[in-house]
Amino acid sequence: MESKGEQFYPTYRFDLNNRDVVLIEFEEAQKVANSQTKIYAQVASVLVAITAVLIPLFFNQEKEALNANLTILQENSFLFALFITFLGGFLLRYFVELQRQIVFNARKVVSLRLMLGLDYGNIHLTLPNFRVEGATNPFVIKFFNGWFWFQTVPFWMLTFINILVWRFACNNSVLLDIIFSDKYSEITLILITLAGYIYIFRCQLFEQHENLLLVFTKNLSKIIRIKLLPNFEYIIYRAKLSYIELDRLNVNYKNLEKILVDIEDKSFHNNSGFSIKSLMRGFFSIFKMFRRRHSIIKNGGSTLTMQLARTLFIPSNQNIYLRKMIEILLSIWINKTFVKSDILKLYVASVRYEKGKMGLSFAIKHFFQNDIQNMKLTNEESFFLVERLSNISSTVNWTRINHLLTRTQLPIERSLLDNIYNRLIREGKLRPI
């Protein structure tokens, strides 16, 4: 794979002759990040100050002037409220864009720092590794950290102002009484404004692969106490880096992908990330009588996408039923976020093939050869690796192997396959049951 494609900071190197240029770029990026942060803080402070000054100023006027101003506002309260609402949305969009620029420049600073060989990882108690000052991973600097961080001050201030404005408008506008004839008009308008502001602020601060479904799934996992791994963007980045490395080394694993779909998830190319049929089959496979009657082996009913979600984002040893629900939601999100070919690549490059052997690159080196460049996996090698998926006991179950051989459409030479197993048994890497 040519290096013209997507670049990732650990794989990027610069010419030592250009070190001064990189240093200048680092300094400029740091200056920009600092200046943008100051602008954000200053504008937020100005917004708070204006709010604090205007309200008393308005109500401290002479009685006649105050009554005249109130009369004008009362007569046009609906238009005034709409104007303030749209103005607030415009200002909020400005804060969002400024926040994104701050984060991008902060990530740039961290990336350039790593390229220059600077690492504050061992002194994270002095320089916290979740802030730009001491971060060693650009993805820990997020667009959105939570609703009660400093970055949300503009959202809360503008929302508070609009609540006051709509309360005033609802008490004085004849037009609103005509449009909303019920007593809930005030609450309705406030909720509509709040929903719009949340969309403008939160949705525009989504990470590259984030959407409403993922946010909902993360919040649900907290409620039902299913732990998810933090920093999804970094996890995805590492998984992408793994399959890009396979492509760079020109490893041909097309046969493995075909056998993988045949054995693990025949509906992969057509399902939405999960399959009701597979889940039902997994449930009934618990019962020995059902397995005998339908000639199947015990399985969890997870699709390839669900297995990928569990591998990447969900720690093990949690409630199996609640975890399965989160798997389904994450699989739907993955299916909507990535194309099927990329899901297969992420799966092959990330899942466990043996105890401590995560990803295809490590599996090939462990079972076959250290030099994997320009390697093309045979049908037999591909079948072997698929059969090894999620195996942590290093055992060989011939009954399982014979059953899986009936599920793939690619021709498998049994003698060559047996040679692979027998060699690895002799080497002590596998053992028969």
XYZ file of C-alpha atoms in Angstrom:
433
model
C 0.000 0.000 0.000
C 1.377 3.398 -0.970
C 2.063 5.921 1.739
C -0.135 8.458 -0.079
C -3.143 7.087 1.773
C -4.355 7.935 5.220
C -1.492 8.826 7.571
C -1.304 7.853 11.245
C 1.109 9.606 13.562
C 3.136 6.610 14.870
C 3.998 5.516 11.310
C 4.999 8.957 10.100
C 8.620 10.057 10.131
C 10.234 13.283 8.981
C 13.589 13.936 7.394
C 16.084 15.027 10.064
C 17.141 17.824 7.732
C 13.632 19.234 8.169
C 13.700 19.111 11.959
C 13.794 22.902 12.238
C 10.709 23.148 10.041
C 8.872 20.652 12.273
C 9.916 22.614 15.371
C 8.540 25.836 13.869
C 5.309 24.046 12.948
C 5.077 22.699 16.505
C 5.563 26.164 18.004
C 2.982 27.706 15.675
C 0.438 24.981 16.391
C 0.928 25.462 20.123
C 0.505 29.235 19.797
C -2.679 28.830 17.758
C -4.113 26.313 20.232
C -3.366 28.612 23.174
C -4.706 31.727 21.463
C -7.933 29.983 20.410
C -8.470 28.745 23.949
C -8.049 32.315 25.216
C -10.522 33.619 22.620
C -13.052 30.972 23.670
C -12.661 31.927 27.324
C -12.835 35.661 26.591
C -15.957 35.427 24.421
C -17.661 33.191 27.002
C -16.768 35.701 29.720
C -18.107 38.579 27.627
C -21.367 36.679 27.102
C -21.731 36.171 30.839
C -20.895 39.820 31.504
C -23.413 41.113 28.951
C -26.111 38.976 30.528
C -25.224 40.181 34.005
C -25.179 43.853 32.951
C -28.157 44.108 30.612
C -30.742 42.548 32.909
C -30.212 45.021 35.805
C -29.731 47.893 33.312
C -33.066 47.152 31.704
C -34.977 47.024 34.970
C -33.175 50.010 36.547
C -34.525 52.499 34.007
C -36.926 55.320 34.815
C -40.447 54.055 35.236
C -41.805 55.785 32.128
C -38.910 54.644 29.922
C -39.181 51.155 31.324
C -42.919 51.039 30.613
C -42.370 52.306 27.055
C -39.716 49.669 26.366
C -41.857 46.953 27.890
C -44.802 48.006 25.744
C -42.715 47.740 22.567
C -41.378 44.347 23.601
C -44.824 43.088 24.578
C -46.290 44.087 21.225
C -43.505 42.278 19.371
C -42.587 39.636 21.943
C -42.957 36.675 19.566
C -40.696 38.215 16.895
C -38.264 39.313 19.609
C -38.129 35.772 21.017
C -37.561 34.279 17.544
C -34.770 36.776 16.866
C -33.025 35.995 20.161
C -33.407 32.245 19.563
C -31.860 32.353 16.077
C -29.148 34.724 17.243
C -28.363 32.312 20.084
C -28.174 29.410 17.631
C -25.779 31.386 15.428
C -23.551 32.229 18.402
C -23.646 28.631 19.579
C -22.550 27.442 16.123
C -19.632 29.879 16.327
C -18.580 28.435 19.701
C -18.815 24.902 18.285
C -16.561 25.728 15.343
C -14.091 27.464 17.650
C -14.067 24.430 19.948
C -13.348 22.109 17.005
C -10.439 24.308 15.906
C -9.035 24.283 19.435
C -9.183 20.481 19.608
C -7.671 19.965 16.151
C -4.759 22.252 16.953
C -4.263 20.592 20.340
C -4.149 17.183 18.639
C -1.687 18.572 16.137
C 0.545 19.718 18.998
C 0.502 16.245 20.565
C 1.203 14.533 17.217
C 4.132 16.825 16.422
C 5.446 16.383 19.954
C 5.504 12.602 19.453
C 7.236 12.986 16.090
C 9.909 15.054 17.816
C 10.374 12.321 20.434
C 8.917 14.214 23.400
C 7.013 12.006 25.838
C 5.589 13.153 29.171
C 4.049 9.786 29.932
C 6.222 9.089 32.976
C 5.397 12.373 34.684
C 1.622 12.356 34.199
C 1.092 13.303 37.856
C 2.768 16.629 37.092
C 1.473 17.053 33.532
C -1.882 15.249 33.225
C -2.014 12.956 30.202
C -5.631 13.849 29.433
C -4.734 17.488 28.633
C -2.672 18.907 25.796
C 0.136 19.878 28.213
C 1.060 16.251 28.927
C -0.921 14.101 26.480
C 0.871 11.358 24.581
C -2.233 10.307 22.642
C -3.995 12.970 20.531
C -7.339 11.173 20.861
C -7.592 11.847 24.608
C -8.287 15.478 23.687
C -11.972 15.320 22.842
C -14.424 17.662 21.172
C -16.927 17.100 23.970
C -15.986 16.126 27.529
C -19.344 16.403 29.246
C -22.170 18.809 29.970
C -20.522 20.335 33.040
C -17.110 21.219 31.607
C -16.008 24.781 30.893
C -16.564 24.322 27.145
C -20.347 24.122 27.730
C -20.662 27.545 29.416
C -21.917 29.204 26.176
C -24.571 26.497 25.775
C -25.928 26.945 29.290
C -25.846 30.749 29.149
C -27.655 30.941 25.802
C -30.166 28.332 26.917
C -30.878 30.262 30.123
C -31.358 33.520 28.188
C -33.759 31.852 25.775
C -35.807 30.325 28.571
C -36.299 33.814 30.037
C -37.135 35.265 26.615
C -39.724 32.603 25.798
C -41.307 32.946 29.222
C -41.674 36.666 28.586
C -43.042 36.070 25.069
C -45.575 33.479 26.178
C -46.988 35.842 28.800
C -47.368 38.780 26.414
C -47.913 37.556 22.847
C -51.441 37.349 21.423
C -50.052 35.505 18.389
C -48.716 32.718 20.586
C -52.085 32.407 22.282
C -53.632 31.823 18.850
C -50.974 29.304 17.710
C -50.833 27.465 21.028
C -54.254 27.460 22.588
C -53.269 25.223 25.499
C -51.442 26.042 28.706
C -48.339 24.066 27.703
C -47.223 26.507 24.983
C -44.371 27.847 27.118
C -42.981 24.397 27.897
C -43.352 23.322 24.256
C -41.404 26.290 22.893
C -38.694 25.973 25.528
C -38.276 22.247 24.769
C -38.103 22.931 21.013
C -35.424 25.573 21.586
C -33.512 23.303 23.964
C -33.617 20.406 21.481
C -32.339 22.685 18.714
C -29.510 23.996 20.859
C -28.531 20.490 21.951
C -28.409 19.436 18.301
C -26.330 22.462 17.292
C -23.920 22.064 20.198
C -23.641 18.336 20.876
C -24.147 16.792 17.440
C -21.709 19.203 15.810
C -19.099 18.109 18.365
C -19.337 14.441 17.436
C -16.078 12.629 16.803
C -15.451 11.179 13.331
C -17.297 7.906 13.997
C -19.728 9.138 16.635
C -23.489 9.522 16.171
C -26.677 9.602 18.248
C -26.933 5.805 18.345
C -23.464 5.482 19.847
C -24.189 8.184 22.426
C -27.419 6.397 23.368
C -25.618 3.045 23.626
C -22.891 4.464 25.873
C -25.450 6.056 28.183
C -27.521 2.859 28.287
C -24.418 0.817 29.168
C -23.841 3.111 32.149
C -27.429 2.654 33.315
C -27.326 -1.164 33.101
C -23.719 -1.228 34.396
C -22.025 -2.764 31.386
C -18.516 -1.388 31.178
C -17.231 -0.187 27.812
C -13.646 0.608 26.970
C -12.941 4.356 26.817
C -11.877 6.349 23.773
C -13.575 4.564 20.875
C -11.795 6.765 18.329
C -8.376 5.592 19.481
C -9.491 1.945 19.443
C -10.787 2.300 15.883
C -7.625 4.085 14.880
C -5.462 1.229 16.207
C -7.637 -1.345 14.437
C -7.392 0.590 11.174
C -3.662 0.841 11.595
C -3.477 -2.954 11.939
C -5.213 -3.736 8.659
C -3.409 -0.924 6.834
C -0.156 -2.555 7.955
C -1.346 -5.883 6.486
C -2.075 -4.111 3.195
C 1.304 -2.381 3.295
C 3.016 -5.755 3.698
C 0.890 -7.086 0.828
C -0.595 -9.958 2.841
C -3.302 -11.680 0.775
C -6.076 -12.993 3.060
C -9.038 -12.946 0.672
C -9.576 -16.693 1.113
C -9.672 -16.240 4.875
C -12.424 -13.618 4.531
C -14.517 -15.974 2.371
C -14.117 -18.912 4.761
C -14.789 -16.609 7.707
C -18.146 -15.520 6.273
C -19.041 -19.134 5.327
C -18.394 -20.476 8.808
C -19.152 -17.608 11.170
C -21.879 -15.522 9.507
C -23.388 -16.480 6.148
C -25.785 -13.526 6.316
C -22.960 -11.056 6.894
C -23.327 -9.170 3.606
C -27.093 -8.809 4.032
C -27.708 -8.327 7.765
C -27.839 -5.035 9.663
C -25.078 -5.975 12.077
C -27.115 -8.579 13.938
C -29.396 -11.465 12.976
C -32.512 -12.575 14.844
C -32.134 -16.003 13.259
C -28.559 -16.351 14.518
C -29.525 -15.180 18.012
C -32.355 -17.713 18.174
C -30.075 -20.488 16.911
C -27.509 -19.520 19.521
C -30.140 -19.675 22.258
C -31.419 -23.121 21.252
C -27.875 -24.454 20.797
C -27.673 -24.454 24.594
C -29.815 -27.609 24.527
C -28.010 -30.808 23.600
C -31.093 -32.363 21.953
C -31.426 -29.380 19.602
C -27.738 -29.560 18.662
C -28.034 -33.260 17.794
C -31.206 -32.861 15.775
C -29.892 -29.982 13.668
C -26.213 -31.006 13.584
C -24.895 -27.743 15.007
C -22.376 -26.884 17.680
C -22.899 -24.696 20.705
C -22.532 -20.994 19.873
C -23.546 -17.580 21.151
C -25.497 -16.522 18.068
C -23.294 -13.480 17.463
C -22.706 -12.197 13.954
C -19.243 -11.160 12.798
C -20.127 -7.540 13.529
C -21.291 -8.393 17.037
C -18.068 -10.336 17.636
C -16.074 -7.326 16.438
C -18.000 -5.010 18.784
C -17.310 -7.328 21.721
C -13.622 -7.665 20.832
C -12.954 -3.954 20.404
C -15.176 -2.227 22.933
C -16.565 -4.554 25.637
C -14.387 -6.026 28.408
C -15.069 -9.681 29.244
C -16.570 -11.194 32.433
C -19.803 -9.189 32.451
C -23.468 -10.175 32.526
C -23.883 -12.148 29.300
C -27.462 -11.068 28.541
C -26.985 -7.366 29.199
C -23.686 -7.486 27.334
C -25.430 -9.120 24.366
C -27.903 -6.231 24.230
C -25.060 -3.696 24.080
C -23.347 -5.858 21.439
C -26.447 -5.646 19.243
C -26.631 -1.865 19.527
C -22.908 -1.470 18.834
C -23.144 -3.841 15.864
C -25.904 -1.685 14.350
C -23.704 1.372 14.861
C -20.687 -0.349 13.268
C -22.815 -1.490 10.327
C -24.018 2.091 9.730
C -20.551 3.607 10.174
C -18.390 1.289 8.057
C -18.847 -0.524 4.759
C -18.874 -4.321 4.880
C -15.392 -4.697 3.393
C -13.910 -2.467 6.105
C -15.786 -4.364 8.831
C -14.173 -7.587 7.596
C -10.747 -5.963 7.580
C -11.242 -4.611 11.108
C -12.374 -8.051 12.262
C -9.487 -9.968 10.708
C -6.919 -7.489 12.029
C -8.329 -7.299 15.572
C -9.840 -10.547 16.879
C -8.114 -13.195 18.948
C -6.795 -16.305 17.168
C -5.050 -17.825 20.161
C -4.386 -16.912 23.755
C -2.475 -13.635 23.655
C -2.475 -13.517 19.839
C -4.698 -10.652 18.752
C -4.920 -9.865 15.068
C -3.951 -11.710 11.893
C -0.369 -10.448 11.796
C 0.509 -11.958 15.201
C -1.419 -15.149 14.422
C 0.494 -15.784 11.188
C 3.829 -15.156 12.909
C 2.875 -17.494 15.751
C 1.573 -20.397 13.660
C 3.377 -20.149 10.309
C 6.303 -17.768 9.708
C 7.817 -14.538 10.963
C 8.234 -12.903 7.578
C 4.693 -12.187 6.405
C 5.504 -9.745 3.598
C 3.933 -10.741 0.242
C 2.404 -13.812 1.888
C -0.722 -15.382 0.409
C -2.699 -17.581 2.782
C -3.759 -20.926 1.317
C -7.276 -22.291 1.780
C -5.992 -24.688 4.421
C -4.118 -21.991 6.350
C -7.159 -19.721 6.141
C -9.485 -22.441 7.437
C -7.081 -23.206 10.266
C -6.984 -19.568 11.385
C -10.781 -19.254 11.278
C -11.119 -22.452 13.338
C -8.720 -20.979 15.896
C -10.843 -17.876 16.467
C -11.365 -17.054 20.160
C -9.515 -20.210 21.228
C -7.736 -19.686 24.542
C -6.997 -23.306 25.484
C -4.693 -24.227 22.536
C -6.614 -27.493 22.113
C -7.546 -29.346 18.927
C -11.128 -30.610 18.731
C -11.371 -32.874 15.663
C -15.169 -33.131 15.963
C -15.444 -29.360 15.730
C -13.007 -29.260 12.804
C -14.974 -31.910 10.876
C -18.201 -29.984 11.440
C -16.727 -26.650 10.300
C -15.331 -28.262 7.139
C -18.904 -28.927 6.005
C -19.791 -25.212 6.220
C -17.284 -23.696 3.809
C -17.632 -23.687 0.044
C -13.930 -23.301 -0.719
C -12.071 -26.587 -1.374
C -9.921 -27.717 1.575
C -7.272 -30.387 1.077
C -7.686 -32.509 4.211
C -4.179 -33.936 4.180
C -2.610 -30.468 4.021
C -4.885 -29.273 6.810
C -3.980 -32.271 8.993
C -0.296 -31.549 8.382
C -0.758 -28.042 9.817
C -2.397 -29.343 12.994
C 0.059 -32.222 13.446
C 3.071 -29.936 12.988
C 1.812 -27.487 15.577
C 1.025 -30.347 17.992
C 4.589 -31.615 17.619
C 5.914 -28.089 18.231
C 3.871 -27.871 21.414
C 1.771 -24.916 20.236
C -1.404 -27.045 20.184
C -2.547 -30.130 22.034
C -5.289 -32.658 21.195
C -8.257 -33.041 23.522
